[in-house]
Amino acid sequence: MKKLRAVLIQAPLWIYFVISVYPLVWMISYSLKNNDEIFVTNPFGFPTHFRIENYTAAWSQFNIPRYFMNSFIVSSISTLLIIVLALMFSFAIARMRWKFRESVRLYMTIGMFMPLQVIMIPLAILVRDFHLTNTYGALIVPYVAIGLPFSCLIFYGFMKGIPGELEESACMDGANIYRMFIQIIVPVVTPAIATVAIFQFLSNWNEFMLAYILISDEAMKTLPLGLLFFQGQYSTDWGGMGAVMTIASLPMVIIYLFFSEQVENAMTVGSAVKG
């Protein structure tokens, strides 16, 4: 009876697990088939023959390395700038006392509710006027601006939960505000930094709309744009397209595995700090 109850309790979780994992398994399986298996003989099963040549063809016959490098540069720099700027801004509004800090915090929060479609045309004009079109800056600057409100909100919540005794002890030891920020606050909010790093990197890595509008030079295109044009140029090579999608997913999976423990800690760090 206990086993039956345990099975009934765990069944929804297993169903959810299968539904969540199946798209990833299907994509990898899809990348190892040819067109005949994908559409006719074996559309939902595992590949009967692992066609590694799909990966070699996708990597060698298309400009995937260039797109991959562009996405990595843009996503990495944007995420790094977002974390640094959001940490400093959140420290200023959460741990310091000055006249307009609440107004500035509200102004930053409103940025989260600004639809991307509203700012696309003004943003394209600004990028053109600043001569950033077809450069890394054309994507890095907007990505940083768009990612700051959400990141500041997360860091602000974590920093508000840090007890003031930590800062008071640091002051008694002679720490100035810069040392307090770097050696006291930043280490405490490390789980929040990992969480923001994952979300922002994934968001920047998968971003398509702004890249499509602001980048037209073939050498500066990112991986999502490359996938679009891969479909148009090699519309019959579905196995190769699956291989490209699998390659594009690898950095996200690796980053999540690397930071997953920190993200789990982020769920409990507030109570831990308070305790």
CSV table of C-alpha atoms in Angstrom, one decimal:
chain,number,residue,atom,x,y,z
A,1,MET,CA,0.0,0.0,0.0
A,2,LYS,CA,2.9,2.4,0.8
A,3,LYS,CA,4.6,1.6,-2.5
A,4,LEU,CA,1.4,2.3,-4.4
A,5,ARG,CA,0.9,5.6,-2.6
A,6,ALA,CA,4.5,6.6,-3.3
A,7,VAL,CA,4.1,5.7,-7.0
A,8,LEU,CA,0.9,7.8,-7.2
A,9,ILE,CA,2.7,10.8,-5.5
A,10,GLN,CA,5.7,10.5,-7.7
A,11,ALA,CA,3.8,9.9,-11.0
A,12,PRO,CA,3.0,13.6,-11.7
A,13,LEU,CA,6.7,14.5,-11.1
A,14,TRP,CA,7.9,11.8,-13.5
A,15,ILE,CA,5.4,12.9,-16.1
A,16,TYR,CA,6.6,16.5,-15.7
A,17,PHE,CA,10.2,15.3,-16.0
A,18,VAL,CA,9.6,13.4,-19.2
A,19,ILE,CA,7.7,16.3,-20.8
A,20,SER,CA,10.5,18.7,-19.8
A,21,VAL,CA,13.4,16.5,-21.0
A,22,TYR,CA,11.8,15.1,-24.2
A,23,PRO,CA,12.3,18.2,-26.4
A,24,LEU,CA,16.1,18.1,-25.6
A,25,VAL,CA,16.3,14.4,-26.3
A,26,TRP,CA,14.3,14.8,-29.5
A,27,MET,CA,16.5,17.6,-30.7
A,28,ILE,CA,19.7,15.5,-30.2
A,29,SER,CA,18.0,12.5,-31.8
A,30,TYR,CA,16.8,14.8,-34.7
A,31,SER,CA,20.4,16.0,-35.3
A,32,LEU,CA,21.6,12.4,-35.8
A,33,LYS,CA,19.1,11.5,-38.6
A,34,ASN,CA,18.8,12.1,-42.3
A,35,ASN,CA,15.7,13.6,-43.9
A,36,ASP,CA,14.2,10.2,-44.6
A,37,GLU,CA,14.3,9.2,-41.0
A,38,ILE,CA,13.0,12.6,-39.8
A,39,PHE,CA,10.0,12.8,-42.0
A,40,VAL,CA,9.1,9.3,-43.1
A,41,THR,CA,10.6,6.2,-41.5
A,42,ASN,CA,11.4,7.2,-37.9
A,43,PRO,CA,10.2,10.7,-37.0
A,44,PHE,CA,9.8,10.1,-33.2
A,45,GLY,CA,12.2,7.2,-32.5
A,46,PHE,CA,15.9,7.1,-31.8
A,47,PRO,CA,18.2,7.3,-34.8
A,48,THR,CA,19.0,3.9,-36.4
A,49,HIS,CA,22.4,5.2,-37.4
A,50,PHE,CA,24.2,8.0,-35.6
A,51,ARG,CA,25.1,10.4,-38.4
A,52,ILE,CA,27.9,12.4,-36.9
A,53,GLU,CA,28.6,13.8,-40.3
A,54,ASN,CA,25.6,16.2,-39.7
A,55,TYR,CA,27.8,17.9,-37.1
A,56,THR,CA,30.9,18.0,-39.2
A,57,ALA,CA,29.0,19.3,-42.2
A,58,ALA,CA,27.2,22.0,-40.2
A,59,TRP,CA,30.4,23.2,-38.7
A,60,SER,CA,32.6,23.1,-41.8
A,61,GLN,CA,30.2,24.1,-44.6
A,62,PHE,CA,28.5,27.0,-42.8
A,63,ASN,CA,29.8,30.0,-40.9
A,64,ILE,CA,28.9,28.5,-37.6
A,65,PRO,CA,32.2,29.2,-35.8
A,66,ARG,CA,32.0,32.9,-36.6
A,67,TYR,CA,28.3,33.1,-35.5
A,68,PHE,CA,29.2,31.1,-32.4
A,69,MET,CA,32.1,33.4,-31.5
A,70,ASN,CA,30.0,36.6,-32.1
A,71,SER,CA,27.2,35.3,-29.8
A,72,PHE,CA,29.8,34.3,-27.2
A,73,ILE,CA,31.5,37.7,-27.2
A,74,VAL,CA,28.2,39.7,-27.2
A,75,SER,CA,26.6,37.5,-24.5
A,76,SER,CA,29.7,37.4,-22.2
A,77,ILE,CA,30.5,41.1,-22.3
A,78,SER,CA,26.8,42.1,-21.9
A,79,THR,CA,26.4,39.7,-18.9
A,80,LEU,CA,29.6,40.9,-17.3
A,81,LEU,CA,28.6,44.6,-17.6
A,82,ILE,CA,25.1,43.9,-16.4
A,83,ILE,CA,26.4,42.2,-13.2
A,84,VAL,CA,29.0,44.9,-12.4
A,85,LEU,CA,26.6,47.8,-13.0
A,86,ALA,CA,23.6,46.2,-11.3
A,87,LEU,CA,25.7,45.3,-8.3
A,88,MET,CA,27.0,48.9,-7.8
A,89,PHE,CA,23.6,50.4,-8.4
A,90,SER,CA,21.8,48.0,-6.0
A,91,PHE,CA,24.5,48.6,-3.4
A,92,ALA,CA,23.9,52.4,-3.7
A,93,ILE,CA,20.1,52.1,-3.3
A,94,ALA,CA,20.0,49.3,-0.8
A,95,ARG,CA,22.8,50.0,1.6
A,96,MET,CA,23.4,53.8,1.3
A,97,ARG,CA,21.3,56.7,2.4
A,98,TRP,CA,20.8,59.6,-0.1
A,99,LYS,CA,17.9,61.8,-1.0
A,100,PHE,CA,16.5,60.4,-4.3
A,101,ARG,CA,17.4,56.8,-4.0
A,102,GLU,CA,13.7,55.6,-3.9
A,103,SER,CA,12.9,57.6,-7.0
A,104,VAL,CA,15.9,56.3,-8.8
A,105,ARG,CA,15.0,52.7,-7.8
A,106,LEU,CA,11.4,53.2,-9.0
A,107,TYR,CA,12.7,54.6,-12.3
A,108,MET,CA,14.9,51.6,-12.8
A,109,THR,CA,12.1,49.2,-11.9
A,110,ILE,CA,9.8,50.8,-14.5
A,111,GLY,CA,12.3,49.7,-17.2
A,112,MET,CA,11.2,46.1,-16.7
A,113,PHE,CA,7.7,46.9,-18.0
A,114,MET,CA,8.8,48.7,-21.2
A,115,PRO,CA,7.9,46.6,-24.2
A,116,LEU,CA,10.8,45.9,-26.6
A,117,GLN,CA,8.6,46.7,-29.6
A,118,VAL,CA,8.1,50.3,-28.3
A,119,ILE,CA,11.8,51.1,-28.3
A,120,MET,CA,13.0,49.3,-31.4
A,121,ILE,CA,12.7,52.3,-33.8
A,122,PRO,CA,14.3,54.9,-31.4
A,123,LEU,CA,17.0,52.4,-30.6
A,124,ALA,CA,17.8,51.7,-34.2
A,125,ILE,CA,18.1,55.5,-34.8
A,126,LEU,CA,20.3,55.9,-31.8
A,127,VAL,CA,22.6,53.0,-32.9
A,128,ARG,CA,22.9,54.6,-36.3
A,129,ASP,CA,23.6,58.1,-35.0
A,130,PHE,CA,26.3,56.7,-32.7
A,131,HIS,CA,27.8,54.8,-35.6
A,132,LEU,CA,27.4,51.5,-33.8
A,133,THR,CA,25.6,49.6,-36.6
A,134,ASN,CA,27.2,46.3,-37.4
A,135,THR,CA,29.4,46.4,-34.4
A,136,TYR,CA,29.4,44.4,-31.1
A,137,GLY,CA,28.4,47.6,-29.4
A,138,ALA,CA,25.1,47.7,-31.4
A,139,LEU,CA,24.0,44.7,-29.4
A,140,ILE,CA,26.0,45.0,-26.1
A,141,VAL,CA,24.6,48.4,-25.2
A,142,PRO,CA,20.9,47.5,-25.7
A,143,TYR,CA,21.4,44.2,-24.0
A,144,VAL,CA,22.9,45.9,-20.9
A,145,ALA,CA,20.2,48.5,-20.8
A,146,ILE,CA,17.4,45.9,-21.1
A,147,GLY,CA,19.0,43.5,-18.5
A,148,LEU,CA,19.7,46.1,-15.8
A,149,PRO,CA,16.2,46.5,-14.3
A,150,PHE,CA,15.6,42.8,-13.7
A,151,SER,CA,19.2,42.3,-12.3
A,152,CYS,CA,19.0,45.3,-10.1
A,153,LEU,CA,15.7,44.0,-8.7
A,154,ILE,CA,17.3,40.7,-7.7
A,155,PHE,CA,20.4,42.2,-6.2
A,156,TYR,CA,18.4,44.9,-4.3
A,157,GLY,CA,16.3,42.1,-2.7
A,158,PHE,CA,19.4,40.2,-1.6
A,159,MET,CA,21.2,43.2,-0.3
A,160,LYS,CA,18.2,44.5,1.7
A,161,GLY,CA,18.3,41.2,3.6
A,162,ILE,CA,22.0,41.6,4.7
A,163,PRO,CA,22.1,42.6,8.4
A,164,GLY,CA,23.7,45.9,9.1
A,165,GLU,CA,26.0,44.4,11.7
A,166,LEU,CA,28.2,43.1,8.9
A,167,GLU,CA,28.9,46.6,7.7
A,168,GLU,CA,29.2,48.0,11.2
A,169,SER,CA,31.9,45.4,12.0
A,170,ALA,CA,33.7,46.2,8.8
A,171,CYS,CA,33.7,49.9,9.6
A,172,MET,CA,35.1,49.3,13.1
A,173,ASP,CA,37.9,47.4,11.4
A,174,GLY,CA,38.7,50.4,9.3
A,175,ALA,CA,37.1,49.3,5.9
A,176,ASN,CA,36.1,52.1,3.6
A,177,ILE,CA,33.0,51.9,1.4
A,178,TYR,CA,34.8,50.4,-1.6
A,179,ARG,CA,36.4,47.6,0.5
A,180,MET,CA,33.0,47.0,2.2
A,181,PHE,CA,31.4,46.6,-1.2
A,182,ILE,CA,34.0,44.3,-2.6
A,183,GLN,CA,35.0,42.2,0.4
A,184,ILE,CA,31.7,42.1,2.4
A,185,ILE,CA,28.7,42.6,0.1
A,186,VAL,CA,29.8,40.9,-3.1
A,187,PRO,CA,30.7,37.6,-1.5
A,188,VAL,CA,27.4,37.5,0.4
A,189,VAL,CA,25.4,37.9,-2.8
A,190,THR,CA,27.4,35.3,-4.8
A,191,PRO,CA,24.3,33.0,-5.3
A,192,ALA,CA,22.3,36.0,-6.7
A,193,ILE,CA,25.2,36.8,-9.0
A,194,ALA,CA,25.1,33.2,-10.3
A,195,THR,CA,21.4,33.4,-10.8
A,196,VAL,CA,21.6,36.7,-12.7
A,197,ALA,CA,24.5,35.4,-14.8
A,198,ILE,CA,22.5,32.4,-16.0
A,199,PHE,CA,19.4,34.3,-16.8
A,200,GLN,CA,21.1,37.2,-18.5
A,201,PHE,CA,23.5,35.0,-20.5
A,202,LEU,CA,20.7,32.8,-21.8
A,203,SER,CA,18.5,35.8,-22.6
A,204,ASN,CA,21.4,37.5,-24.6
A,205,TRP,CA,22.4,34.2,-26.2
A,206,ASN,CA,18.9,33.6,-27.6
A,207,GLU,CA,18.0,37.2,-28.4
A,208,PHE,CA,16.9,37.5,-32.1
A,209,MET,CA,14.8,40.5,-32.7
A,210,LEU,CA,17.3,43.3,-31.9
A,211,ALA,CA,20.1,41.3,-33.7
A,212,TYR,CA,17.9,41.0,-36.8
A,213,ILE,CA,17.3,44.8,-36.9
A,214,LEU,CA,20.7,46.1,-35.9
A,215,ILE,CA,23.1,43.6,-37.6
A,216,SER,CA,23.2,43.2,-41.3
A,217,ASP,CA,26.9,42.4,-41.9
A,218,GLU,CA,27.5,38.7,-42.4
A,219,ALA,CA,30.6,38.7,-40.3
A,220,MET,CA,28.8,40.2,-37.3
A,221,LYS,CA,25.7,38.0,-37.2
A,222,THR,CA,25.0,36.0,-34.1
A,223,LEU,CA,24.0,32.4,-33.9
A,224,PRO,CA,20.1,32.9,-33.8
A,225,LEU,CA,20.5,34.9,-37.1
A,226,GLY,CA,22.7,32.2,-38.5
A,227,LEU,CA,20.0,29.6,-37.8
A,228,LEU,CA,17.5,31.7,-39.7
A,229,PHE,CA,19.7,31.9,-42.8
A,230,PHE,CA,20.7,28.3,-42.5
A,231,GLN,CA,17.1,27.4,-43.0
A,232,GLY,CA,16.8,29.4,-46.1
A,233,GLN,CA,20.1,28.3,-47.7
A,234,TYR,CA,20.0,24.6,-46.8
A,235,SER,CA,16.3,24.0,-46.4
A,236,THR,CA,16.7,20.3,-47.3
A,237,ASP,CA,19.4,19.5,-44.7
A,238,TRP,CA,17.2,19.1,-41.6
A,239,GLY,CA,19.7,16.9,-39.9
A,240,GLY,CA,22.4,19.6,-40.3
A,241,MET,CA,20.0,22.1,-38.9
A,242,GLY,CA,19.4,19.9,-35.9
A,243,ALA,CA,23.1,19.7,-35.4
A,244,VAL,CA,23.4,23.5,-35.4
A,245,MET,CA,20.6,23.8,-32.8
A,246,THR,CA,22.3,21.2,-30.6
A,247,ILE,CA,25.6,23.1,-30.8
A,248,ALA,CA,23.9,26.3,-30.0
A,249,SER,CA,22.3,24.8,-26.9
A,250,LEU,CA,25.6,23.4,-25.5
A,251,PRO,CA,26.8,26.6,-23.8
A,252,MET,CA,23.5,27.2,-22.1
A,253,VAL,CA,23.5,23.6,-20.7
A,254,ILE,CA,27.1,23.9,-19.6
A,255,ILE,CA,26.6,27.2,-17.9
A,256,TYR,CA,23.5,25.9,-16.1
A,257,LEU,CA,25.3,22.8,-14.8
A,258,PHE,CA,28.2,25.0,-13.7
A,259,PHE,CA,26.0,27.4,-11.7
A,260,SER,CA,23.1,25.2,-10.8
A,261,GLU,CA,24.3,24.8,-7.2
A,262,GLN,CA,24.6,28.5,-6.7
A,263,VAL,CA,21.1,29.0,-8.1
A,264,GLU,CA,19.8,26.5,-5.5
A,265,ASN,CA,21.6,28.4,-2.8
A,266,ALA,CA,20.0,31.6,-4.0
A,267,MET,CA,16.6,30.3,-2.8
A,268,THR,CA,17.8,30.1,0.8
A,269,VAL,CA,20.5,32.7,1.1
A,270,GLY,CA,18.2,35.3,2.5
A,271,SER,CA,17.2,33.3,5.5
A,272,ALA,CA,20.7,32.1,6.0
A,273,VAL,CA,22.1,35.6,6.1
A,274,LYS,CA,19.4,36.7,8.5
A,275,GLY,CA,20.0,33.8,10.7
